[in-house]
Amino acid sequence: MEEKQKYNLIIFNSTHQALAAEDLLLAANCKFNLVPILPEISADCGLAIRFQIEQTEILNLLKQAKIEMAGYYKVVKSGINKNITQLEI
Amino acid sequence: MIYVNNSATTWPKPENVYQQVNEFFRNSALNPGRSGTSSLGISPVERKIFKVRKQLADLIGTKNYAQIIFTSGATHSLNIALKGILKQGDHVITTCLEHNSVLRPLKKLEKDRDIKITVISFDQQGYISPTTIEKAITERTRLIVTTHASNVIGTLVDLKKIGQLARQHSLIYLVDAAQSAGVFELDVKEMGIDLLALAGHKSLYGPAGIGALYVNPELELDTLIEGGTGTNSLSVEQPLAMPDKYESGTLNNLGIVGLGAGLEFINQIGMEKIREHELDLVKQLLEGLQKINGIKVYGPAVDKLRAPVVSLELTGMSAAELGHLLENKFEIRVRSGLHCAPLLHRALGTEERGLVRISFSYFNTKKEVEFILQSLAELAFRLERRQENE
């Protein structure tokens, strides 16, 4: 069986908000990647941050800092298939 | 040439402003949010814009830097603020000190939306009394708009007191800081400012064509223009996310870079040091002017805190002629005329002849002030002789 890759994704609909999130998470020593939004979610040229599903503190940090988020997703990748579930912010 | 028209636009700019704009224009000036050159859709341009937004937020005492919108200048900022806030039949209180960038949009709204305008007059030295403002508040009052510093006579407005007043009466407070930012401390929270308009090319030492507006996140402010933001592109509705909501169209990224360099310069020298230097020059100028026959100075007394701008007249000579002589005989660049402040000149009774304005930046020197004083003394002496001979 193929190994599954899992991660969480928070997407932003403003470059400023994505950069503000990056700033905040770097200062808090969080591990994450700034990535483009998956085409399965939107074809728009927005940005997202990708992180491990265990890192639940990330959402709280962003909420506390009142960073505007456009969506929160869990992505499970199996080969070329992606299973994307929307999570509650 | 001696340049003392810094209230119009500061010149020269700090060397770093020229350098950074040049470097950025050649190497990085791609379209923010639409650069398309990296898989991320993010380039040094976005990062730079983000950084300068933060620098501006620091300057005005807010951590909420998404609430800073880039505009083409203070006039643009004031138009967004006034037209985005005032609705049919609203009442607004403003002052005689205001620039046309406040007065003209208000007059337009008077016609279009039937708003009512109360203009508060000033005392002999140009001060606005918060008590008079309070007395003008009615049930329909929605907004108070004042400048921070007069662009003609340099009088400072007590922002904190008026801000408190606005809070007490649940009014919105808009401040035009075009003449003060970079010289005087601003703190939107402490001063109770809801909307703050900034000019990039004056005492913030950036190029022309860039400005900013701070918007209190609790405000409902309508947009002045709508269009592409590079985000949320599938929707034909204007996005609500800050700051994109108010930043349609390609931003003036060169202006932003230059403004960032100007802000770095201010931090490097220190606002207090800049202010002290400019006010020293004002003091030297005012003291010298007192000794010249026929010169009349308007505005606050010598010992009062003021913005680094002095307006004067030479009795018996129009401002236009005095300005012309200073420029052509002595190569001193002042600004003569009405300085886009019609109500102020009417209140002073100088609307027919205008005034000559001398305004400093950090780059002016005591030696230059000395030369200005000598030149004015010579012109005053010659005028006196001419009048005696007539």
CSV table of C-alpha atoms in Angstrom, one decimal:
chain,number,residue,atom,x,y,z
A,1,MET,CA,0.0,0.0,0.0
A,2,GLU,CA,1.2,3.5,-0.8
A,3,GLU,CA,2.2,5.7,2.1
A,4,LYS,CA,-0.3,8.5,2.8
A,5,GLN,CA,0.8,12.1,3.2
A,6,LYS,CA,-1.3,14.2,5.5
A,7,TYR,CA,-1.2,17.9,6.2
A,8,ASN,CA,-3.3,20.9,7.1
A,9,LEU,CA,-3.7,24.0,5.0
A,10,ILE,CA,-4.9,27.5,5.8
A,11,ILE,CA,-5.6,29.6,2.8
A,12,PHE,CA,-5.7,33.4,2.6
A,13,ASN,CA,-7.4,35.6,0.1
A,14,SER,CA,-5.0,38.5,0.6
A,15,THR,CA,-1.3,38.5,0.1
A,16,HIS,CA,-1.0,40.8,3.1
A,17,GLN,CA,-2.8,38.4,5.4
A,18,ALA,CA,-0.6,35.5,4.2
A,19,LEU,CA,2.5,37.5,4.9
A,20,ALA,CA,1.2,38.6,8.3
A,21,ALA,CA,0.6,35.0,9.1
A,22,GLU,CA,4.1,34.1,8.0
A,23,ASP,CA,5.5,36.9,10.2
A,24,LEU,CA,3.6,35.8,13.2
A,25,LEU,CA,4.4,32.1,12.9
A,26,LEU,CA,8.1,32.7,12.3
A,27,ALA,CA,8.2,34.8,15.4
A,28,ALA,CA,6.4,31.9,17.3
A,29,ASN,CA,9.0,29.4,16.0
A,30,CYS,CA,6.3,27.3,14.2
A,31,LYS,CA,7.3,25.0,11.4
A,32,PHE,CA,5.3,25.6,8.3
A,33,ASN,CA,5.6,26.2,4.5
A,34,LEU,CA,4.1,29.1,2.6
A,35,VAL,CA,2.6,27.5,-0.6
A,36,PRO,CA,0.3,28.3,-3.4
A,37,ILE,CA,-3.4,27.3,-3.0
A,38,LEU,CA,-4.1,23.9,-4.4
A,39,PRO,CA,-6.0,24.0,-7.7
A,40,GLU,CA,-8.5,21.6,-6.2
A,41,ILE,CA,-9.5,24.3,-3.8
A,42,SER,CA,-9.2,27.4,-6.0
A,43,ALA,CA,-7.6,28.5,-9.3
A,44,ASP,CA,-7.0,31.9,-7.7
A,45,CYS,CA,-3.6,33.2,-7.1
A,46,GLY,CA,-3.8,33.2,-3.4
A,47,LEU,CA,-1.4,31.8,-0.8
A,48,ALA,CA,-1.7,29.2,1.9
A,49,ILE,CA,0.4,27.8,4.8
A,50,ARG,CA,0.9,24.1,5.0
A,51,PHE,CA,1.7,22.4,8.3
A,52,GLN,CA,1.5,19.1,10.2
A,53,ILE,CA,-2.0,18.1,11.4
A,54,GLU,CA,-0.8,17.9,15.0
A,55,GLN,CA,0.1,21.6,15.0
A,56,THR,CA,-3.3,22.8,16.3
A,57,GLU,CA,-1.7,25.8,17.9
A,58,ILE,CA,-1.2,27.4,14.5
A,59,LEU,CA,-4.9,28.1,14.0
A,60,ASN,CA,-5.3,29.6,17.5
A,61,LEU,CA,-2.3,31.8,17.0
A,62,LEU,CA,-3.7,33.2,13.8
A,63,LYS,CA,-7.2,33.6,15.3
A,64,GLN,CA,-5.7,35.5,18.3
A,65,ALA,CA,-3.8,37.8,16.0
A,66,LYS,CA,-7.1,38.4,14.0
A,67,ILE,CA,-5.5,37.4,10.8
A,68,GLU,CA,-8.2,37.0,8.1
A,69,MET,CA,-8.3,33.4,6.9
A,70,ALA,CA,-10.3,32.3,3.9
A,71,GLY,CA,-10.4,28.6,4.6
A,72,TYR,CA,-9.0,25.7,6.7
A,73,TYR,CA,-8.4,22.3,5.1
A,74,LYS,CA,-7.1,18.8,5.8
A,75,VAL,CA,-5.4,17.2,2.9
A,76,VAL,CA,-4.6,13.5,2.6
A,77,LYS,CA,-2.5,12.6,-0.3
A,78,SER,CA,-2.4,9.1,-1.6
A,79,GLY,CA,-0.4,8.8,-4.8
A,80,ILE,CA,-1.8,11.3,-7.2
A,81,ASN,CA,-5.1,11.4,-5.4
A,82,LYS,CA,-5.9,14.1,-2.9
A,83,ASN,CA,-8.7,13.9,-0.4
A,84,ILE,CA,-9.5,17.4,0.8
A,85,THR,CA,-11.8,18.1,3.8
A,86,GLN,CA,-12.8,21.5,4.9
A,87,LEU,CA,-12.3,22.1,8.6
A,88,GLU,CA,-14.0,24.7,10.9
A,89,ILE,CA,-12.1,27.8,11.6
B,1,MET,CA,19.5,77.7,-4.4
B,2,ILE,CA,17.9,77.7,-1.0
B,3,TYR,CA,14.8,75.5,-1.0
B,4,VAL,CA,12.3,76.4,1.8
B,5,ASN,CA,9.1,75.1,0.3
B,6,ASN,CA,9.2,71.8,2.1
B,7,SER,CA,5.5,71.9,3.2
B,8,ALA,CA,4.7,71.5,-0.5
B,9,THR,CA,7.2,68.7,-1.0
B,10,THR,CA,10.5,68.0,0.8
B,11,TRP,CA,13.6,68.4,-1.3
B,12,PRO,CA,16.2,67.1,-1.5
B,13,LYS,CA,15.3,63.6,-0.4
B,14,PRO,CA,17.7,61.5,1.7
B,15,GLU,CA,20.3,59.8,-0.5
B,16,ASN,CA,18.9,56.4,0.3
B,17,VAL,CA,15.5,57.3,-1.1
B,18,TYR,CA,17.1,57.9,-4.5
B,19,GLN,CA,19.3,54.8,-4.2
B,20,GLN,CA,16.5,52.4,-3.1
B,21,VAL,CA,14.0,53.5,-5.8
B,22,ASN,CA,16.6,53.2,-8.5
B,23,GLU,CA,17.8,49.8,-7.4
B,24,PHE,CA,14.2,48.5,-7.0
B,25,PHE,CA,13.0,49.9,-10.3
B,26,ARG,CA,15.8,48.2,-12.2
B,27,ASN,CA,15.8,44.9,-10.4
B,28,SER,CA,12.5,44.1,-8.7
B,29,ALA,CA,9.6,46.2,-9.8
B,30,LEU,CA,7.2,43.6,-10.9
B,31,ASN,CA,3.5,43.8,-10.6
B,32,PRO,CA,2.5,43.1,-7.0
B,33,GLY,CA,0.2,40.1,-6.7
B,34,ARG,CA,0.3,39.5,-10.4
B,35,SER,CA,4.0,38.9,-10.9
B,36,GLY,CA,3.4,35.3,-12.0
B,37,THR,CA,7.2,34.7,-12.0
B,38,SER,CA,7.3,32.5,-9.0
B,39,SER,CA,5.2,29.5,-8.3
B,40,LEU,CA,4.1,31.2,-5.1
B,41,GLY,CA,2.9,34.3,-6.8
B,42,ILE,CA,4.9,36.2,-4.3
B,43,SER,CA,8.0,38.3,-5.1
B,44,PRO,CA,10.2,40.8,-3.4
B,45,VAL,CA,7.6,43.4,-4.3
B,46,GLU,CA,5.0,41.9,-2.0
B,47,ARG,CA,7.5,41.5,0.7
B,48,LYS,CA,8.6,45.1,0.3
B,49,ILE,CA,5.0,46.4,0.4
B,50,PHE,CA,4.4,44.4,3.5
B,51,LYS,CA,7.4,45.8,5.2
B,52,VAL,CA,6.7,49.4,4.4
B,53,ARG,CA,3.1,48.9,5.6
B,54,LYS,CA,4.5,47.8,8.9
B,55,GLN,CA,6.9,50.7,9.1
B,56,LEU,CA,3.9,53.1,8.6
B,57,ALA,CA,1.9,51.2,11.3
B,58,ASP,CA,4.9,51.7,13.7
B,59,LEU,CA,4.9,55.4,12.9
B,60,ILE,CA,1.3,55.9,13.9
B,61,GLY,CA,1.2,53.6,16.9
B,62,THR,CA,-0.9,50.7,15.6
B,63,LYS,CA,-0.1,47.0,15.5
B,64,ASN,CA,-3.0,46.4,13.1
B,65,TYR,CA,-1.0,47.0,10.0
B,66,ALA,CA,-3.6,45.5,7.6
B,67,GLN,CA,-5.5,48.7,8.4
B,68,ILE,CA,-3.0,50.9,6.5
B,69,ILE,CA,-4.0,51.5,2.9
B,70,PHE,CA,-1.6,52.8,0.3
B,71,THR,CA,-3.0,55.7,-1.7
B,72,SER,CA,-1.7,58.2,-4.2
B,73,GLY,CA,-1.3,60.8,-1.5
B,74,ALA,CA,-3.1,62.6,1.4
B,75,THR,CA,-5.7,64.1,-1.0
B,76,HIS,CA,-6.7,60.6,-2.2
B,77,SER,CA,-6.7,59.3,1.5
B,78,LEU,CA,-9.0,62.2,2.5
B,79,ASN,CA,-11.3,61.6,-0.4
B,80,ILE,CA,-11.7,57.9,0.5
B,81,ALA,CA,-12.3,58.8,4.2
B,82,LEU,CA,-14.8,61.6,3.6
B,83,LYS,CA,-16.7,60.0,0.7
B,84,GLY,CA,-16.6,56.5,2.4
B,85,ILE,CA,-18.1,57.8,5.7
B,86,LEU,CA,-20.5,60.6,5.1
B,87,LYS,CA,-24.0,59.7,4.0
B,88,GLN,CA,-27.1,61.7,3.0
B,89,GLY,CA,-27.9,64.4,5.5
B,90,ASP,CA,-24.9,63.8,7.8
B,91,HIS,CA,-23.4,66.8,9.7
B,92,VAL,CA,-19.6,67.3,9.8
B,93,ILE,CA,-17.5,69.6,11.9
B,94,THR,CA,-14.3,71.0,10.5
B,95,THR,CA,-12.0,74.0,10.9
B,96,CYS,CA,-10.8,77.1,9.2
B,97,LEU,CA,-7.3,75.7,9.1
B,98,GLU,CA,-8.1,73.0,6.5
B,99,HIS,CA,-6.6,72.5,3.2
B,100,ASN,CA,-8.7,72.3,0.0
B,101,SER,CA,-8.1,68.5,0.1
B,102,VAL,CA,-10.6,68.5,2.9
B,103,LEU,CA,-12.8,71.4,2.0
B,104,ARG,CA,-13.4,70.6,-1.7
B,105,PRO,CA,-14.6,67.0,-1.1
B,106,LEU,CA,-16.8,68.3,1.6
B,107,LYS,CA,-18.3,70.9,-0.7
B,108,LYS,CA,-18.9,68.2,-3.3
B,109,LEU,CA,-20.7,66.1,-0.7
B,110,GLU,CA,-22.8,69.1,0.3
B,111,LYS,CA,-24.1,69.2,-3.2
B,112,ASP,CA,-24.4,65.4,-3.8
B,113,ARG,CA,-25.5,64.1,-0.4
B,114,ASP,CA,-26.9,67.2,1.2
B,115,ILE,CA,-24.4,67.0,4.1
B,116,LYS,CA,-24.2,70.0,6.5
B,117,ILE,CA,-20.8,71.5,7.3
B,118,THR,CA,-19.9,73.5,10.3
B,119,VAL,CA,-16.5,75.3,10.1
B,120,ILE,CA,-14.9,76.2,13.4
B,121,SER,CA,-12.9,79.4,13.4
B,122,PHE,CA,-9.6,79.9,15.2
B,123,ASP,CA,-8.3,82.4,17.7
B,124,GLN,CA,-5.7,85.2,17.0
B,125,GLN,CA,-2.8,82.7,17.0
B,126,GLY,CA,-4.7,80.2,14.9
B,127,TYR,CA,-5.7,77.8,17.7
B,128,ILE,CA,-8.9,75.7,17.5
B,129,SER,CA,-10.8,75.4,20.7
B,130,PRO,CA,-12.1,71.9,21.4
B,131,THR,CA,-14.9,73.5,23.5
B,132,THR,CA,-16.2,75.3,20.4
B,133,ILE,CA,-16.1,72.1,18.5
B,134,GLU,CA,-18.1,70.4,21.3
B,135,LYS,CA,-20.7,73.2,21.1
B,136,ALA,CA,-21.2,72.6,17.4
B,137,ILE,CA,-22.2,68.9,17.8
B,138,THR,CA,-25.8,68.1,16.8
B,139,GLU,CA,-27.8,65.0,16.6
B,140,ARG,CA,-26.9,64.6,13.0
B,141,THR,CA,-23.1,65.0,13.5
B,142,ARG,CA,-21.2,62.0,12.3
B,143,LEU,CA,-17.7,63.2,11.7
B,144,ILE,CA,-15.1,65.6,13.0
B,145,VAL,CA,-12.3,66.4,10.6
B,146,THR,CA,-9.2,68.5,11.5
B,147,THR,CA,-5.7,68.9,10.3
B,148,HIS,CA,-2.9,68.2,12.7
B,149,ALA,CA,-0.9,71.2,11.7
B,150,SER,CA,-1.8,74.2,9.6
B,151,ASN,CA,0.1,74.2,6.3
B,152,VAL,CA,0.2,78.0,6.3
B,153,ILE,CA,0.8,79.3,9.8
B,154,GLY,CA,2.0,76.1,11.5
B,155,THR,CA,-0.6,76.0,14.3
B,156,LEU,CA,-1.0,72.6,15.9
B,157,VAL,CA,-4.4,71.1,16.7
B,158,ASP,CA,-4.9,69.3,20.0
B,159,LEU,CA,-5.7,65.9,18.5
B,160,LYS,CA,-6.0,64.1,21.8
B,161,LYS,CA,-8.6,66.4,23.2
B,162,ILE,CA,-10.7,66.4,20.0
B,163,GLY,CA,-10.2,62.6,19.8
B,164,GLN,CA,-11.6,62.3,23.4
B,165,LEU,CA,-14.5,64.5,22.5
B,166,ALA,CA,-15.3,62.3,19.4
B,167,ARG,CA,-15.2,59.2,21.6
B,168,GLN,CA,-17.5,60.8,24.2
B,169,HIS,CA,-20.1,61.7,21.6
B,170,SER,CA,-19.6,58.5,19.5
B,171,LEU,CA,-18.3,60.5,16.5
B,172,ILE,CA,-15.8,59.5,13.9
B,173,TYR,CA,-12.5,61.5,14.0
B,174,LEU,CA,-10.5,62.0,10.8
B,175,VAL,CA,-7.1,63.7,10.9
B,176,ASP,CA,-5.1,65.2,8.1
B,177,ALA,CA,-1.5,64.6,9.1
B,178,ALA,CA,0.0,65.7,5.8
B,179,GLN,CA,2.0,68.4,7.4
B,180,SER,CA,3.0,66.7,10.7
B,181,ALA,CA,3.8,63.0,10.2
B,182,GLY,CA,7.5,62.5,10.5
B,183,VAL,CA,8.0,65.6,12.7
B,184,PHE,CA,5.4,65.1,15.4
B,185,GLU,CA,4.5,61.8,17.1
B,186,LEU,CA,1.2,60.3,16.1
B,187,ASP,CA,-0.6,57.5,18.0
B,188,VAL,CA,-4.0,56.6,16.6
B,189,LYS,CA,-5.0,54.7,19.7
B,190,GLU,CA,-4.0,57.2,22.3
B,191,MET,CA,-5.3,60.1,20.3
B,192,GLY,CA,-8.6,58.5,19.5
B,193,ILE,CA,-8.1,58.8,15.7
B,194,ASP,CA,-10.3,56.7,13.5
B,195,LEU,CA,-9.0,57.8,10.1
B,196,LEU,CA,-5.6,59.2,9.5
B,197,ALA,CA,-4.4,60.6,6.2
B,198,LEU,CA,-0.7,60.7,5.4
B,199,ALA,CA,1.3,62.2,2.6
B,200,GLY,CA,4.4,60.3,1.5
B,201,HIS,CA,6.3,63.1,-0.2
B,202,LYS,CA,6.4,65.8,2.5
B,203,SER,CA,8.0,65.2,5.9
B,204,LEU,CA,8.1,61.4,5.4
B,205,TYR,CA,10.7,62.1,2.6
B,206,GLY,CA,9.2,59.8,0.0
B,207,PRO,CA,8.5,60.6,-3.7
B,208,ALA,CA,5.3,62.2,-4.9
B,209,GLY,CA,2.4,60.0,-5.7
B,210,ILE,CA,2.4,57.9,-2.6
B,211,GLY,CA,0.3,58.3,0.6
B,212,ALA,CA,-1.6,56.3,3.1
B,213,LEU,CA,-4.8,56.1,5.1
B,214,TYR,CA,-5.2,54.4,8.4
B,215,VAL,CA,-8.7,53.0,9.0
B,216,ASN,CA,-10.0,52.0,12.4
B,217,PRO,CA,-11.1,48.3,12.0
B,218,GLU,CA,-14.4,49.0,13.6
B,219,LEU,CA,-15.4,51.5,11.0
B,220,GLU,CA,-17.7,50.8,8.1
B,221,LEU,CA,-16.0,52.7,5.3
B,222,ASP,CA,-17.3,52.5,1.7
B,223,THR,CA,-14.8,52.0,-1.1
B,224,LEU,CA,-14.0,54.9,-3.5
B,225,ILE,CA,-12.8,52.7,-6.3
B,226,GLU,CA,-13.2,49.0,-7.1
B,227,GLY,CA,-11.2,46.8,-9.3
B,228,GLY,CA,-8.5,44.1,-9.6
B,229,THR,CA,-6.7,43.2,-6.4
B,230,GLY,CA,-4.8,40.1,-7.7
B,231,THR,CA,-6.8,38.1,-5.1
B,232,ASN,CA,-10.2,36.4,-5.0
B,233,SER,CA,-10.3,36.8,-8.8
B,234,LEU,CA,-13.2,34.5,-9.4
B,235,SER,CA,-15.6,36.8,-7.7
B,236,VAL,CA,-16.8,39.9,-9.5
B,237,GLU,CA,-17.5,41.5,-6.1
B,238,GLN,CA,-14.9,43.7,-4.5
B,239,PRO,CA,-13.1,41.7,-1.8
B,240,LEU,CA,-13.7,42.6,1.8
B,241,ALA,CA,-10.2,41.5,3.1
B,242,MET,CA,-8.0,44.3,4.3
B,243,PRO,CA,-6.0,46.0,2.8
B,244,ASP,CA,-7.1,44.7,-0.6
B,245,LYS,CA,-10.6,46.2,-0.3
B,246,TYR,CA,-9.2,49.7,-0.8
B,247,GLU,CA,-6.3,48.9,-3.0
B,248,SER,CA,-7.6,48.2,-6.4
B,249,GLY,CA,-5.3,48.5,-9.4
B,250,THR,CA,-1.5,48.2,-9.4
B,251,LEU,CA,0.0,49.9,-6.4
B,252,ASN,CA,2.7,52.6,-6.8
B,253,ASN,CA,5.4,50.2,-5.8
B,254,LEU,CA,8.2,52.7,-6.5
B,255,GLY,CA,6.5,55.2,-4.3
B,256,ILE,CA,6.2,52.6,-1.6
B,257,VAL,CA,9.9,51.7,-1.8
B,258,GLY,CA,10.8,55.4,-1.7
B,259,LEU,CA,8.5,56.0,1.3
B,260,GLY,CA,10.1,53.0,3.1
B,261,ALA,CA,13.5,54.5,2.6
B,262,GLY,CA,12.2,57.9,3.8
B,263,LEU,CA,10.8,56.2,7.0
B,264,GLU,CA,14.2,54.5,7.5
B,265,PHE,CA,15.9,57.9,7.3
B,266,ILE,CA,13.5,59.3,10.0
B,267,ASN,CA,14.2,56.4,12.3
B,268,GLN,CA,17.9,56.6,11.7
B,269,ILE,CA,18.1,60.4,12.6
B,270,GLY,CA,15.3,60.2,15.2
B,271,MET,CA,12.0,62.2,15.0
B,272,GLU,CA,12.9,64.2,18.0
B,273,LYS,CA,16.2,65.3,16.6
B,274,ILE,CA,14.6,66.2,13.2
B,275,ARG,CA,11.9,68.2,15.0
B,276,GLU,CA,14.4,70.0,17.3
B,277,HIS,CA,16.5,71.0,14.3
B,278,GLU,CA,13.6,72.3,12.3
B,279,LEU,CA,12.1,74.2,15.3
B,280,ASP,CA,15.5,75.8,16.0
B,281,LEU,CA,15.5,77.1,12.4
B,282,VAL,CA,11.9,78.4,13.0
B,283,LYS,CA,13.0,80.2,16.2
B,284,GLN,CA,16.0,81.7,14.4
B,285,LEU,CA,13.8,82.9,11.6
B,286,LEU,CA,11.0,84.3,13.8
B,287,GLU,CA,13.5,86.2,16.0
B,288,GLY,CA,15.2,87.6,13.0
B,289,LEU,CA,12.0,88.6,11.3
B,290,GLN,CA,11.0,90.7,14.4
B,291,LYS,CA,13.9,93.0,13.7
B,292,ILE,CA,12.9,93.7,10.1
B,293,ASN,CA,10.7,96.7,9.6
B,294,GLY,CA,7.5,96.1,7.7
B,295,ILE,CA,7.5,92.3,8.1
B,296,LYS,CA,4.4,90.8,9.6
B,297,VAL,CA,4.3,87.2,10.7
B,298,TYR,CA,1.1,85.2,11.2
B,299,GLY,CA,0.5,82.3,13.5
B,300,PRO,CA,1.6,81.1,17.0
B,301,ALA,CA,3.9,83.2,19.2
B,302,VAL,CA,7.7,82.5,19.1
B,303,ASP,CA,7.7,80.5,22.3
B,304,LYS,CA,4.8,78.2,21.3
B,305,LEU,CA,5.2,74.7,19.8
B,306,ARG,CA,4.4,74.7,16.1
B,307,ALA,CA,5.0,73.0,12.8
B,308,PRO,CA,8.2,74.1,11.0
B,309,VAL,CA,6.3,76.6,8.7
B,310,VAL,CA,6.2,80.4,8.9
B,311,SER,CA,4.0,82.7,6.8
B,312,LEU,CA,4.8,86.3,6.5
B,313,GLU,CA,4.1,89.5,4.5
B,314,LEU,CA,6.0,92.6,3.8
B,315,THR,CA,3.7,95.6,4.1
B,316,GLY,CA,3.3,97.4,0.8
B,317,MET,CA,4.3,94.4,-1.4
B,318,SER,CA,2.2,91.6,-2.6
B,319,ALA,CA,3.1,88.0,-1.7
B,320,ALA,CA,3.6,87.2,-5.4
B,321,GLU,CA,6.1,90.0,-5.9
B,322,LEU,CA,8.0,89.2,-2.7
B,323,GLY,CA,8.2,85.5,-3.7
B,324,HIS,CA,9.3,86.5,-7.2
B,325,LEU,CA,12.1,88.7,-5.9
B,326,LEU,CA,13.3,86.2,-3.4
B,327,GLU,CA,13.5,83.6,-6.1
B,328,ASN,CA,15.0,85.8,-8.8
B,329,LYS,CA,17.4,88.0,-6.9
B,330,PHE,CA,18.4,85.6,-4.1
B,331,GLU,CA,17.6,82.1,-5.4
B,332,ILE,CA,15.4,81.4,-2.4
B,333,ARG,CA,12.5,79.2,-3.2
B,334,VAL,CA,9.5,79.9,-1.0
B,335,ARG,CA,5.8,79.5,-1.7
B,336,SER,CA,3.7,82.6,-2.2
B,337,GLY,CA,-0.1,82.8,-2.5
B,338,LEU,CA,-2.9,81.2,-0.8
B,339,HIS,CA,-1.5,77.7,-0.1
B,340,CYS,CA,-4.8,75.9,-1.0
B,341,ALA,CA,-6.2,77.1,2.3
B,342,PRO,CA,-9.0,79.6,1.3
B,343,LEU,CA,-10.8,79.8,4.7
B,344,LEU,CA,-7.7,80.4,6.6
B,345,HIS,CA,-6.6,83.3,4.4
B,346,ARG,CA,-10.1,84.7,4.5
B,347,ALA,CA,-10.1,84.5,8.3
B,348,LEU,CA,-6.7,86.2,8.4
B,349,GLY,CA,-7.8,88.8,5.9
B,350,THR,CA,-5.0,87.9,3.5
B,351,GLU,CA,-7.1,86.4,0.7
B,352,GLU,CA,-6.4,89.4,-1.6
B,353,ARG,CA,-2.6,89.7,-1.3
B,354,GLY,CA,-1.6,86.2,-0.1
B,355,LEU,CA,1.3,85.3,2.1
B,356,VAL,CA,4.9,84.1,1.6
B,357,ARG,CA,5.5,80.8,3.3
B,358,ILE,CA,8.9,79.5,4.4
B,359,SER,CA,8.9,75.8,5.4
B,360,PHE,CA,11.8,73.7,6.6
B,361,SER,CA,13.0,70.2,6.3
B,362,TYR,CA,15.9,68.4,8.1
B,363,PHE,CA,18.2,69.5,5.3
B,364,ASN,CA,17.9,73.2,5.8
B,365,THR,CA,20.6,75.0,7.8
B,366,LYS,CA,21.1,78.0,10.1
B,367,LYS,CA,23.3,79.5,7.5
B,368,GLU,CA,20.4,79.4,5.0
B,369,VAL,CA,18.1,81.0,7.5
B,370,GLU,CA,20.7,83.8,8.0
B,371,PHE,CA,20.8,84.4,4.3
B,372,ILE,CA,17.0,84.4,4.1
B,373,LEU,CA,16.9,87.0,6.8
B,374,GLN,CA,19.5,89.2,5.1
B,375,SER,CA,17.7,89.0,1.8
B,376,LEU,CA,14.3,89.9,3.4
B,377,ALA,CA,16.0,92.8,5.3
B,378,GLU,CA,17.5,94.1,2.0
B,379,LEU,CA,14.1,93.9,0.2
B,380,ALA,CA,12.3,95.6,3.1
B,381,PHE,CA,15.0,98.4,3.2
B,382,ARG,CA,14.7,98.9,-0.6
B,383,LEU,CA,10.9,99.1,-0.4
B,384,GLU,CA,11.1,101.6,2.4
B,385,ARG,CA,13.5,103.8,0.3
B,386,ARG,CA,11.2,103.5,-2.7
B,387,GLN,CA,8.2,104.5,-0.6
B,388,GLU,CA,10.1,107.5,0.8
B,389,ASN,CA,11.0,108.7,-2.7
B,390,GLU,CA,7.4,108.4,-4.0
